[in-house]
Structure formats: C-alpha cells, structure tokens
Coordinates of C-alpha atoms in Angstrom, one line a residue:
M1 CA 21.3 -20.3 27.3
D2 CA 18.0 -19.7 27.1
F3 CA 17.3 -17.4 24.3
R4 CA 13.7 -16.6 25.4
T5 CA 16.3 -15.0 28.5
E6 CA 19.0 -13.4 27.0
L7 CA 16.6 -11.9 24.7
K8 CA 15.0 -9.8 27.4
R9 CA 18.5 -8.7 28.4
R10 CA 20.9 -8.0 25.4
L11 CA 21.3 -7.2 21.2
I12 CA 21.2 -10.5 19.6
V13 CA 23.3 -10.9 16.4
F14 CA 21.6 -13.2 13.8
D15 CA 23.4 -14.6 10.6
G16 CA 23.7 -13.3 6.9
A17 CA 22.5 -14.6 3.7
M18 CA 22.5 -18.3 2.8
G19 CA 21.3 -18.3 -1.0
T20 CA 24.4 -15.6 -1.9
M21 CA 26.8 -17.5 -0.8
V22 CA 25.4 -20.7 -2.3
Q23 CA 25.6 -19.2 -5.0
R24 CA 29.5 -19.0 -5.3
H25 CA 29.6 -22.6 -5.3
G26 CA 28.0 -23.0 -8.0
L27 CA 24.2 -24.1 -7.3
P28 CA 22.6 -26.0 -10.1
P29 CA 20.3 -24.5 -12.4
G30 CA 16.9 -24.8 -11.6
Q31 CA 17.9 -26.3 -8.6
P32 CA 17.0 -25.2 -4.6
P33 CA 19.6 -24.3 -2.2
E34 CA 18.3 -26.6 0.6
I35 CA 20.0 -29.5 -1.9
F36 CA 23.5 -28.4 -0.6
N37 CA 23.3 -30.0 2.5
I38 CA 22.5 -33.7 1.6
I39 CA 25.0 -32.9 -2.6
R40 CA 27.6 -30.6 -0.6
P41 CA 27.8 -30.0 3.1
E42 CA 30.9 -28.8 3.7
V43 CA 29.8 -26.0 1.6
I44 CA 26.8 -25.3 3.9
E45 CA 28.5 -26.5 7.1
D46 CA 31.6 -23.6 6.4
I47 CA 29.4 -21.2 5.3
H48 CA 28.1 -21.3 8.8
R49 CA 31.1 -21.2 10.6
Q50 CA 31.7 -18.4 9.0
Y51 CA 29.3 -16.4 10.6
I52 CA 29.8 -18.0 13.6
E53 CA 33.9 -16.6 13.5
A54 CA 32.3 -13.3 12.3
G55 CA 29.6 -12.9 15.4
A56 CA 26.9 -14.5 15.0
D57 CA 24.6 -15.6 17.8
V58 CA 22.3 -17.3 15.8
I59 CA 23.3 -19.6 13.0
T60 CA 19.8 -20.1 10.1
T61 CA 19.7 -23.8 9.2
N62 CA 19.2 -23.7 5.1
T63 CA 16.0 -24.9 5.2
F64 CA 14.1 -21.3 4.2
G65 CA 12.4 -23.6 1.4
A66 CA 12.8 -27.3 3.0
N67 CA 8.5 -27.3 2.4
D68 CA 7.1 -30.3 0.7
L69 CA 6.0 -28.3 -2.3
K70 CA 9.3 -26.3 -3.4
L71 CA 10.9 -30.0 -2.6
K72 CA 9.1 -31.8 -5.0
G73 CA 11.2 -33.7 -7.6
T74 CA 14.6 -33.1 -6.2
G75 CA 14.7 -36.8 -4.6
Y76 CA 14.5 -35.9 -0.8
T77 CA 12.1 -35.5 1.7
V78 CA 11.0 -33.1 3.8
E79 CA 12.9 -34.9 6.9
Q80 CA 15.3 -36.0 5.0
V81 CA 16.8 -32.2 4.3
I82 CA 15.9 -30.4 7.1
T83 CA 17.5 -33.1 9.7
Q84 CA 21.1 -32.8 7.6
A85 CA 20.6 -29.3 7.5
V86 CA 20.0 -29.0 11.6
A87 CA 23.2 -31.2 12.1
L88 CA 25.0 -29.2 9.5
A89 CA 24.3 -26.7 11.9
R90 CA 25.3 -27.6 15.0
R91 CA 28.1 -28.9 15.0
A92 CA 30.0 -25.3 12.5
A93 CA 26.8 -23.4 16.2
G94 CA 28.8 -25.2 19.1
N95 CA 27.5 -23.5 21.6
K96 CA 25.7 -20.8 19.7
W97 CA 21.7 -21.1 18.8
V98 CA 20.3 -22.8 15.9
A99 CA 16.9 -21.8 14.0
L100 CA 14.9 -23.4 12.1
D101 CA 14.8 -21.5 8.9
M102 CA 11.0 -21.2 7.1
G103 CA 10.3 -18.9 4.2
P104 CA 7.1 -18.8 2.2
I105 CA 5.7 -21.6 0.7
G106 CA 5.7 -20.5 -2.8
Q107 CA 1.8 -20.6 -3.5
L108 CA -0.6 -17.8 -2.9
M109 CA -3.3 -19.1 -0.4
E110 CA -6.8 -18.4 -0.9
P111 CA -8.8 -16.4 -1.9
M112 CA -5.8 -15.1 -4.4
G113 CA -3.8 -18.6 -4.8
P114 CA -4.9 -22.8 -4.6
L115 CA -3.8 -23.0 -0.9
S116 CA -6.3 -23.5 2.1
F117 CA -5.3 -22.2 5.2
E118 CA -5.0 -26.0 7.0
E119 CA -2.9 -27.0 3.6
A120 CA -0.5 -24.4 4.7
Y121 CA -1.0 -25.4 8.3
E122 CA 0.4 -28.5 7.3
L123 CA 3.0 -27.9 5.3
Y124 CA 4.5 -25.9 7.9
A125 CA 3.8 -28.1 10.7
R126 CA 5.5 -31.4 9.3
Q127 CA 8.5 -28.8 9.2
V128 CA 8.4 -27.9 12.8
K129 CA 8.3 -31.5 13.9
A130 CA 11.2 -32.7 11.7
G131 CA 13.1 -29.5 13.1
V132 CA 12.0 -29.6 16.5
K133 CA 13.0 -33.7 16.4
A134 CA 16.5 -32.7 14.9
G135 CA 17.4 -30.3 17.8
V136 CA 16.8 -26.7 16.9
D137 CA 17.0 -23.9 20.0
L138 CA 14.5 -22.1 18.3
I139 CA 11.8 -21.2 14.9
L140 CA 12.4 -18.0 12.9
I141 CA 9.7 -17.9 10.1
E142 CA 10.6 -15.1 7.7
T143 CA 10.2 -12.8 4.0
L144 CA 6.4 -13.8 4.3
S145 CA 3.8 -11.0 2.3
D146 CA 1.0 -12.7 3.7
L147 CA 0.0 -11.9 7.1
Y148 CA -2.3 -15.1 6.5
E149 CA 0.5 -17.2 5.9
A150 CA 2.1 -16.1 8.9
K151 CA -0.5 -17.3 10.8
A152 CA -0.3 -21.0 9.1
A153 CA 3.1 -21.1 10.2
V154 CA 2.9 -19.5 13.8
L155 CA 0.1 -21.7 14.3
A156 CA 2.1 -25.2 13.6
A157 CA 4.9 -23.8 15.5
K158 CA 3.2 -23.2 18.5
E159 CA 1.0 -26.0 18.3
N160 CA 3.9 -28.3 17.5
S161 CA 6.2 -27.4 19.5
S162 CA 7.2 -25.3 22.6
L163 CA 10.0 -23.4 21.1
P164 CA 10.7 -19.7 21.0
V165 CA 9.2 -18.3 17.6
I166 CA 10.2 -14.9 15.3
C167 CA 8.4 -13.9 12.5
T168 CA 9.6 -11.7 10.1
L169 CA 7.4 -9.6 7.1
T170 CA 8.8 -8.2 3.8
F171 CA 7.4 -4.7 2.6
D172 CA 7.5 -3.2 -0.6
Q173 CA 8.1 0.6 -1.0
T174 CA 4.5 1.7 -0.5
G175 CA 5.0 0.5 3.6
R176 CA 3.5 -2.6 2.9
T177 CA 3.6 -6.9 2.0
L178 CA 2.1 -7.7 -1.1
T179 CA -1.4 -8.2 0.4
G180 CA -1.3 -4.9 2.0
A181 CA -0.9 -4.9 5.8
D182 CA 1.4 -2.0 6.7
P183 CA 3.7 -2.4 9.8
L184 CA 0.5 -1.6 12.3
T185 CA -2.2 -4.5 10.9
A186 CA 1.2 -6.8 11.3
V187 CA 2.3 -6.2 14.9
V188 CA -1.5 -6.8 15.8
V189 CA -1.9 -9.3 14.0
L190 CA 1.0 -11.4 15.1
E191 CA 1.1 -9.9 18.6
S192 CA -1.9 -11.3 19.1
L193 CA -0.8 -14.4 17.5
G194 CA 1.9 -14.6 20.3
V195 CA 5.5 -15.1 19.0
D196 CA 8.5 -14.1 20.8
A197 CA 9.8 -11.4 18.0
L198 CA 8.8 -9.9 15.8
G199 CA 10.1 -8.1 12.8
V200 CA 11.1 -7.0 9.2
N201 CA 13.9 -9.0 6.7
C202 CA 14.4 -8.6 2.8
S203 CA 12.6 -5.7 1.4
L204 CA 14.0 -2.3 0.6
G205 CA 17.8 -2.7 1.9
P206 CA 18.5 -0.8 5.5
E207 CA 18.0 2.9 4.1
G208 CA 14.5 2.3 2.8
L209 CA 13.7 0.0 6.3
L210 CA 13.8 3.0 8.4
S211 CA 10.5 4.2 8.2
I212 CA 8.8 0.7 8.4
I213 CA 11.3 0.0 11.2
D214 CA 10.0 2.9 13.1
E215 CA 6.5 2.1 12.9
F216 CA 7.5 -1.0 14.5
V217 CA 8.9 0.2 17.1
S218 CA 6.6 2.4 17.9
Y219 CA 3.9 -0.2 18.0
S220 CA 5.4 -3.7 19.7
S221 CA 5.8 -4.7 22.9
L222 CA 7.6 -7.4 21.9
P223 CA 11.3 -7.1 20.5
V224 CA 11.7 -6.5 17.0
L225 CA 13.9 -8.0 14.6
V226 CA 16.0 -6.7 11.1
Q227 CA 17.3 -8.6 8.4
P228 CA 17.6 -6.5 5.8
N229 CA 19.7 -6.7 2.0
A230 CA 22.2 -5.5 1.0
G231 CA 20.3 -2.6 -0.7
L232 CA 18.0 -3.3 -3.7
P233 CA 20.3 -5.4 -6.2
Q234 CA 21.2 -4.5 -9.5
V235 CA 21.7 -7.2 -12.4
V236 CA 25.0 -7.3 -13.6
E237 CA 26.4 -9.9 -16.3
G238 CA 23.0 -11.8 -15.4
R239 CA 23.4 -11.6 -11.8
A240 CA 22.3 -10.4 -8.4
V241 CA 25.0 -7.6 -7.0
Y242 CA 24.2 -5.1 -4.1
P243 CA 25.5 -2.2 -3.9
S244 CA 25.6 -1.9 0.0
T245 CA 28.9 -2.1 2.3
P246 CA 29.3 -3.3 5.4
E247 CA 30.2 -0.1 6.6
V248 CA 27.6 1.7 5.2
F249 CA 25.4 -1.3 5.9
Q250 CA 26.8 -1.8 10.2
R251 CA 25.8 2.3 10.3
H252 CA 22.2 1.7 9.1
I253 CA 22.0 -0.7 11.4
M254 CA 23.6 1.1 14.4
T255 CA 20.5 3.9 13.8
M256 CA 17.6 0.5 13.8
V257 CA 19.8 -0.2 17.1
Q258 CA 19.1 3.3 18.6
M259 CA 15.4 3.2 16.9
G260 CA 14.8 0.0 19.8
V261 CA 15.1 -3.1 17.4
R262 CA 17.0 -5.9 20.0
L263 CA 17.4 -8.6 16.8
V264 CA 19.8 -8.3 14.0
G265 CA 21.3 -9.8 11.2
G266 CA 21.6 -9.9 7.2
C267 CA 20.0 -10.9 4.4
C268 CA 20.3 -11.1 0.7
G269 CA 23.6 -10.1 -0.5
T270 CA 25.2 -9.8 2.8
T271 CA 28.1 -12.0 3.9
P272 CA 29.9 -12.8 7.6
D273 CA 31.8 -9.1 6.6
F274 CA 28.8 -7.7 7.0
I275 CA 27.9 -10.2 10.6
R276 CA 31.3 -8.9 11.4
A277 CA 30.5 -4.9 11.3
I278 CA 27.6 -5.5 12.9
K279 CA 29.0 -7.7 15.8
Q280 CA 31.7 -4.6 16.3
A281 CA 29.2 -1.7 16.3
V282 CA 26.2 -3.7 19.0
E283 CA 28.9 -5.4 20.9
G284 CA 28.4 -4.5 25.3
L285 CA 25.5 -2.1 23.9
T286 CA 22.9 -2.0 26.3
P287 CA 19.0 -2.5 24.3
A288 CA 17.2 0.1 24.6
S289 CA 14.2 -0.7 26.7
I290 CA 10.4 -2.4 25.3
S291 CA 7.3 -1.6 27.0
A292 CA 4.1 -2.2 27.0
K293 CA 2.0 -0.2 24.5
G294 CA -1.3 -1.2 25.3
F295 CA -3.2 0.0 23.2
T296 CA -7.1 -2.4 21.9
A297 CA -6.4 -3.3 18.1
V298 CA -8.6 -5.5 16.3
A299 CA -7.2 -6.1 11.9
S300 CA -7.9 -7.9 9.1
G301 CA -5.2 -9.4 7.5
S302 CA -4.9 -6.0 5.6
K303 CA -6.4 -3.2 8.3
A304 CA -5.9 -2.5 11.8
V305 CA -8.0 -0.7 13.9
I306 CA -7.2 0.7 16.8
L307 CA -10.6 0.8 19.6
G308 CA -10.6 3.3 22.5
Q309 CA -9.3 6.3 20.1
G310 CA -12.5 8.0 18.8
V311 CA -16.3 6.4 17.9
K312 CA -15.6 3.2 16.0
V313 CA -18.8 1.8 14.7
I314 CA -20.1 -2.2 14.1
G315 CA -22.0 -2.6 10.9
G316 CA -24.6 -4.7 12.0
R317 CA -26.6 -6.3 9.4
I318 CA -24.7 -9.3 7.9
K319 CA -26.5 -11.0 11.4
A320 CA -28.8 -14.3 10.8
S321 CA -29.9 -13.4 14.1
Y322 CA -31.2 -9.7 13.1
N323 CA -31.5 -9.9 9.6
E324 CA -34.2 -12.3 7.7
N325 CA -32.6 -11.5 4.5
I326 CA -29.0 -12.4 5.7
A327 CA -30.9 -15.4 7.2
W328 CA -31.9 -16.6 4.1
A329 CA -28.9 -15.9 2.0
I330 CA -26.6 -17.7 4.6
Q331 CA -29.7 -20.7 4.3
N332 CA -29.4 -20.5 0.6
R333 CA -25.9 -20.5 -0.2
E334 CA -26.8 -17.1 -1.4
L335 CA -23.6 -15.9 -0.1
G336 CA -22.7 -13.0 -3.0
D337 CA -25.9 -11.3 -1.2
V338 CA -24.1 -11.3 1.7
V339 CA -21.2 -9.8 0.7
S340 CA -22.8 -6.8 -1.4
E341 CA -23.2 -5.8 2.1
A342 CA -20.4 -5.8 4.0
I343 CA -19.1 -4.1 0.5
V344 CA -22.6 -1.6 1.0
Q345 CA -21.7 -1.5 4.4
R346 CA -17.7 -0.6 4.0
R347 CA -18.6 2.1 1.7
Q348 CA -21.6 3.4 3.9
G349 CA -18.1 4.0 6.6
A350 CA -18.2 0.9 9.0
D351 CA -14.9 0.2 10.8
I352 CA -16.0 -3.8 11.7
L353 CA -18.7 -6.3 10.2
A354 CA -20.7 -8.1 12.9
V355 CA -21.6 -11.9 11.0
D356 CA -23.5 -14.4 12.5
A357 CA -24.6 -16.8 10.7
A358 CA -27.2 -18.6 13.5
V359 CA -30.4 -20.3 11.5
P360 CA -32.2 -22.6 12.4
G361 CA -31.7 -26.6 11.3
L362 CA -28.6 -25.6 9.4
D363 CA -24.9 -26.2 10.8
E364 CA -24.0 -22.7 12.3
K365 CA -20.1 -24.0 12.2
E366 CA -19.8 -24.8 8.6
A367 CA -22.2 -22.1 7.6
M368 CA -19.9 -19.5 9.8
L369 CA -16.9 -20.6 8.1
N370 CA -18.6 -20.1 4.9
L371 CA -19.4 -16.5 5.8
V372 CA -16.1 -15.4 7.1
R373 CA -13.7 -16.5 4.3
E374 CA -16.6 -15.4 1.3
V375 CA -16.4 -11.2 3.9
Q376 CA -12.7 -11.4 4.1
A377 CA -11.6 -12.8 1.1
V378 CA -13.5 -9.7 -0.5
V379 CA -13.7 -6.8 2.1
N380 CA -10.6 -5.8 4.4
L381 CA -13.1 -4.8 7.8
P382 CA -12.6 -6.4 11.0
L383 CA -15.3 -8.9 11.6
Q384 CA -17.1 -9.4 14.8
L385 CA -17.8 -12.9 15.7
N386 CA -20.7 -13.7 16.7
S387 CA -22.3 -16.8 18.1
A388 CA -22.9 -18.4 21.7
S389 CA -21.3 -21.8 20.4
A390 CA -17.8 -22.2 21.8
D391 CA -17.1 -24.7 19.0
V392 CA -18.5 -22.1 16.5
L393 CA -16.1 -19.4 17.7
E394 CA -12.8 -21.4 17.7
A395 CA -13.1 -22.7 14.5
S396 CA -14.3 -19.1 12.7
M397 CA -11.3 -17.5 14.6
R398 CA -9.0 -20.1 13.6
I399 CA -9.6 -19.7 9.9
Y400 CA -9.7 -15.8 10.6
N401 CA -7.5 -13.6 8.3
G402 CA -6.3 -11.8 11.0
K403 CA -7.1 -10.1 14.7
P404 CA -10.7 -10.4 14.9
L405 CA -13.6 -9.7 18.3
V406 CA -14.9 -12.3 19.7
R407 CA -19.1 -11.7 20.8
G408 CA -20.5 -14.2 22.5
V409 CA -19.4 -14.9 26.1
S410 CA -21.0 -13.7 29.2
S411 CA -20.7 -13.2 32.8
E412 CA -21.7 -17.0 33.4
Q413 CA -18.6 -19.4 34.4
A414 CA -19.4 -21.7 32.4
V415 CA -19.6 -19.7 29.4
M416 CA -16.0 -18.1 30.5
D417 CA -14.5 -21.8 31.0
S418 CA -16.1 -22.5 27.5
I419 CA -14.7 -19.9 25.8
F420 CA -11.7 -18.0 27.0
P421 CA -9.4 -20.4 26.2
T422 CA -9.6 -20.6 22.4
V423 CA -9.6 -16.1 22.6
A424 CA -6.8 -16.6 24.5
K425 CA -4.3 -19.1 22.1
Y426 CA -6.1 -17.2 19.1
G427 CA -5.0 -14.0 20.9
A428 CA -8.8 -12.3 19.9
C429 CA -10.0 -9.7 21.8
V430 CA -13.7 -10.7 23.2
V431 CA -16.5 -8.5 23.5
G432 CA -18.4 -9.6 27.9
C433 CA -21.6 -8.9 28.3
T434 CA -23.0 -7.9 31.3
R435 CA -26.1 -10.5 32.1
N436 CA -25.8 -14.0 34.1
E437 CA -28.3 -16.9 34.4
E438 CA -30.3 -14.7 35.7
G439 CA -30.4 -12.3 32.8
T440 CA -29.4 -8.4 33.0
P441 CA -29.2 -6.6 36.1
V442 CA -30.8 -3.5 36.3
D443 CA -29.1 -0.6 38.1
A444 CA -25.4 -0.1 37.1
R445 CA -23.6 -0.9 39.5
S446 CA -24.5 -4.2 39.4
R447 CA -23.3 -4.6 35.8
V448 CA -19.2 -3.1 37.4
K449 CA -19.7 -5.9 39.3
M450 CA -20.3 -8.6 36.2
A451 CA -17.3 -7.0 34.2
E452 CA -15.4 -6.5 37.0
R453 CA -16.0 -10.8 37.2
I454 CA -15.1 -10.7 33.4
V455 CA -12.2 -9.6 33.3
S456 CA -11.4 -11.0 36.6
V457 CA -11.8 -14.3 34.9
A458 CA -10.7 -13.5 31.1
E459 CA -6.9 -12.7 32.4
S460 CA -6.8 -16.1 34.9
Y461 CA -6.4 -17.3 31.2
G462 CA -3.6 -14.8 29.8
I463 CA -6.2 -12.6 28.2
Q464 CA -4.9 -8.7 28.9
K465 CA -7.1 -6.7 29.9
E466 CA -7.3 -4.2 26.6
N467 CA -8.6 -7.2 24.9
I468 CA -11.5 -6.8 26.9
I469 CA -14.9 -5.0 25.8
I470 CA -17.6 -5.1 27.8
D471 CA -21.0 -4.5 26.1
C472 CA -23.3 -2.8 27.8
T473 CA -26.9 -3.5 25.8
M474 CA -30.0 -3.5 27.8
T475 CA -32.9 -6.0 25.6
D476 CA -36.0 -5.0 27.3
V477 CA -36.0 -1.2 28.1
A478 CA -39.3 -1.0 26.1
D479 CA -40.9 -2.2 29.2
H480 CA -39.5 -0.2 31.5
P481 CA -37.5 3.1 30.1
L482 CA -35.8 4.1 33.4
K483 CA -33.7 1.2 32.0
A484 CA -32.2 2.9 29.1
M485 CA -31.0 5.4 31.8
E486 CA -29.3 3.1 34.1
T487 CA -27.5 1.7 30.9
L488 CA -26.0 5.0 30.2
K489 CA -25.1 5.2 33.8
A490 CA -22.7 1.8 33.1
V491 CA -20.7 2.9 30.3
E492 CA -19.9 5.9 32.6
L493 CA -18.8 3.9 35.3
I494 CA -17.3 0.9 33.7
E495 CA -15.2 3.4 31.5
K496 CA -14.1 5.6 34.4
E497 CA -13.8 2.8 37.2
L498 CA -12.2 -0.1 34.8
G499 CA -10.7 1.4 32.3
L500 CA -12.4 -0.2 29.9
I501 CA -13.5 -0.3 26.2
T502 CA -18.0 -0.5 26.0
T503 CA -20.0 -1.3 23.3
M504 CA -24.0 -1.3 23.2
D505 CA -25.9 -2.7 20.2
I506 CA -27.9 0.3 19.1
Q507 CA -29.6 -1.8 16.6
G508 CA -32.2 -3.8 19.2
V509 CA -33.1 0.2 21.0
C510 CA -34.5 0.7 17.4
E511 CA -36.0 -2.1 16.8
V512 CA -38.0 -2.1 20.2
W513 CA -39.1 1.6 19.4
H514 CA -39.6 0.9 15.4
G515 CA -42.7 3.4 15.8
N516 CA -40.5 6.3 17.2
E517 CA -37.4 6.6 14.4
N518 CA -35.9 9.5 16.7
I519 CA -36.0 7.4 20.0
G520 CA -32.8 5.8 18.6
S521 CA -30.6 8.2 17.2
T522 CA -31.3 10.5 20.7
Y523 CA -30.2 7.7 22.8
L524 CA -27.4 7.3 20.9
A525 CA -26.8 10.3 21.1
M526 CA -26.9 10.0 24.8
A527 CA -25.0 7.3 24.9
L528 CA -21.9 8.8 23.1
A529 CA -22.2 11.2 25.6
Y530 CA -22.1 8.7 28.6
G531 CA -19.1 7.8 26.4
L532 CA -19.7 4.8 24.7
D533 CA -16.7 3.7 21.8
I534 CA -18.1 1.1 19.7
P535 CA -22.0 1.2 18.5
V536 CA -23.0 -1.8 16.6
V537 CA -25.6 0.1 14.1
D538 CA -28.0 -0.4 11.2
L539 CA -25.5 2.1 8.7
G540 CA -28.6 2.2 6.1
D541 CA -30.5 3.8 8.8
A542 CA -29.8 7.9 8.0
R543 CA -30.5 9.1 11.4
I544 CA -28.1 6.7 12.9
V545 CA -25.2 7.9 10.9
E546 CA -26.1 11.5 11.3
T547 CA -25.9 11.2 14.5
I548 CA -22.9 9.5 14.7
K549 CA -21.0 12.3 12.1
A550 CA -22.3 14.8 14.0
F551 CA -21.3 13.5 17.4
R552 CA -17.8 13.2 15.6
F553 CA -17.8 16.6 14.4
L554 CA -19.0 18.5 17.8
S555 CA -16.0 15.6 19.6
G556 CA -13.8 16.8 17.7
Q557 CA -12.7 13.3 16.0
Q558 CA -12.6 14.1 12.6

C-alpha cells in the first residue's frame, strides 16, 4: 500500500510508546533505549508485534535517539543501530508500514546552543541514509521543540530520500514550543518545507492538547497527526506514572478525529492497550475532509505574519543599498549596529524586516548569511531577503529560520528560471517585480500582464499563487509624476483582477521628493486607499508612521 495514497482516503493509526515499554525490561542505567536493538532484539521485536496485534497501521523504529551524539560511548554506530532497528520492525510489521523515528538531537541549536544548522542537518542526514538503505517506508520526525531543528531534519529527509515525511512538535502549557513557536507558525513553516503531514506529540496529555489541535486543523492544508502522552506523569517511588486509562484516552482521541485529525497514536505512557482502544474506536470511520486554507503568510522561527489581512509594514532601513550607515556596518562587521536597528524597527511597529547586504567589493553571500544569522538571533520578526543574486538568495533561504519573503525576481525569464526553483524548494513567499529587460512599463495594464506572467512561470515551478506577491514600485516618478497614478491603478488592478497581494517601496518615493516630505506620506495614503497591502517604509519618518496609523484606524484595522 502506498502511504501517501492511503493518507488521502482513511484514518491511519500509529503505535504507542517505545521507551515506556522498554523500561519494563530493565534498561541499563544511563544507556539509551536504542541499544536494546542490539543487546535485547527479542524485546524490541516483541514490543513491535504487540502494537501490530493491537491494530497499529504504522510501526515506529526504536531509533528516537539514534544519532551520532546520543550514541557516543555506546560502542555502536548510527548505521548499526538503525539497520538492526528496521529489521526488527519489519519482521514484526509484516505488510504494515515501518517509519524511521528521528527525535531531537539533544543539543540546542544556534543561537541558543552550540549546534549549527549544517551540523544538525548532517546528523539527521546520516540517520535518513541509514534508514532508507535498511528499507523504511516513511520518516517520522517527532517531539521537536525548535522549528529550526525541524527544518534541518525535514531538509535532510527530503534531500536524501523520496519517502513521505511527517513532522510533529511538542508544546507546553503556554501553547508554544520551547523556542516560542505557536501552532500557526508551526503550520506555516512545516507546510512551506513540503512535509506530507504535521502535528503534535508528547506534550500535555490528550485533554491539554485540544486547543492546540484546534489551531492545527484550522490552519493546516495537510493531514494532522496527534500522538499524546497518557496524561502528565507523576513520580511514584522513583518512576513516572501516567494517569490516563485506555478508555479516557480513546474518548479524547475520538474528539480529535471529529475535529479533523487524520493520523492518531500514542506517546509516553501509552501501551498496546491504548492503541487497541484507539483502533476499535476509529475502525471504519471516514476521516474529515481537508480543505486548502489558501492564506498567505511568512514566519520567523517563532512568529507568523498573515499577509493580505490588513496593512502589514516592512521596515526598510537594514538595506545596504538604501542606508549608508548599514552598508558601513556590514562592510566593517559592526553587526551590533545592525541588530540595534532591527530592534528599533520592531519597536516602531515593523511586521517584517527587509535585509540586503549588497556592498560593492564585499562577498555578498557571506555578508548576507552573517546578517541573517545576527538579526534572526535577536529579533523574532520575519525577514524579507533582498538580493539580485540567485546564489545569495538560495544560501540565505537555506539557513533562514522560518518561512521568508524573498525579493529579487522580475518578469525576465532568465531571472525567474534562476530563482524560482529554490523558492519552491524552501517554500518561501516571493516578491515579483513588474519589470523586464526594458525596464518598468508606464501603463498599469502592461504591469498587470507582467504580473500574470510572473504567476504563470512561478506556478510552473510548483509555487502556489498565495505565495506570490507583486511589487508595484515605480522608480522614476520624479521625471513623470503622472506615472504615480498609473502605479496606483496597477495596484488596484492586480488585486481585483488577479487576486494578488501587492507591495511597494515607499522609501524610494520619499527619497525622490526629499525636499517635500508631504508627498511621500500623501502618496502612501493614496496607495493604501487603492489597496496596497505591504508598504516598505522608513519607520523613522513620523509622517509615514502617522499615515499608516490613521489609515488603519479609519479602515477599521485597529
């Protein structure tokens, strides 16, 4: 049976806890459960078989911590542990699916810890390669509390296999992960990375997860997997005791299925009795249909911003091409000044921060990567990555923590062909500028045609329409003021006829008429009235800030 095909048509039951079961057999102190694959293979195979007999459709390999760091000192390699684990699961599973289980690495990632993104990627890639060679059917990335680590794991799975990939996170009582991501942010980022299903496991027990699950199914266009603990554990005589019973667990799982959850199972404290109760409850049920939510969003690792629902503001001062002070700071590696600027713009009300590192004579890729790392380490706003270089954009998209907005695409075929493949790979939102080899057309209708072309080519690369934003900036309005009105007409037409979100760099307009600051704020007000969604502005300009506040107030957005 093809897992992706079955996922579309029926409910799928995963197994329950492995650690809980292994501990009953006297796991040596200080040893990871994964070594039982080698020293007590009959125990692991029997646990798998019990879950199959209970009705599980998917058996998860005993490899949760089978990475190079956690196995250090055990005397066993990643390949040895995973190969044996898959063989045991396969013998017990028969014609059921076997999932390679990958949990947290065990070290915090930068900037909170010492582990770099590429180091995390390589650790996961080694696990994936071993699992694929051993013959797993799908990959389950679970119990992660950091979306940045989840990105490393998902990319490792997708770049080193063609198998279905599922990723679940763990949430605390605040409704967020350890690093601050809420369910909306989790959905935005994981869907952008192209997982086949997503969800939540471990965490608070089934009842405590209901509000989190409600957000997942409300936002997600993909199937949702839930594997709760058997309640919150209590320590009794030195061991963790989970309070939930199979009957209580079953009732909560049924509530989740009614909410729209399509894949179910158990985590810590659950046993084959829990899986048997789940299977009996869901057997023969038709899952709720999954609808495409179709909203446009960008995200950092802990904050998502939905675009097209009210005016959102891009702070535009961290651009070397616009700000001489930023260019100097980047060139002289004084990135503390850049970070301070990011903090100021967040305080001034930016929803997104634009960054570029194009300084003449400087290695733009290296500078951009340093810029992205420093800013996202301190400020939780999503970033707009600006560059005319496909290589720079690809490198920065890869190490970016979240779902970025990417600016650097025009309607020139060569430019689109160089950038769209990586935009599709990393699931970014992309800004398409309505210009070609001959420049920016004057009349609004020509710009609409360019926008249509951008959408058509983007969709041919697998980029969904909701991830495309059109830039209507006009660069030479000073020489031809009437072009300003044509630009506003383009904003209106692109929104009404194409249903696309629009952006415009107001900083350029203000710069052109530097001697008359009222023109910039007046033009911004006109653009907002014509339907502009995302202005790029200098939030240090009081007139601009007050114009945005007034528009939001008068249009009922605050």
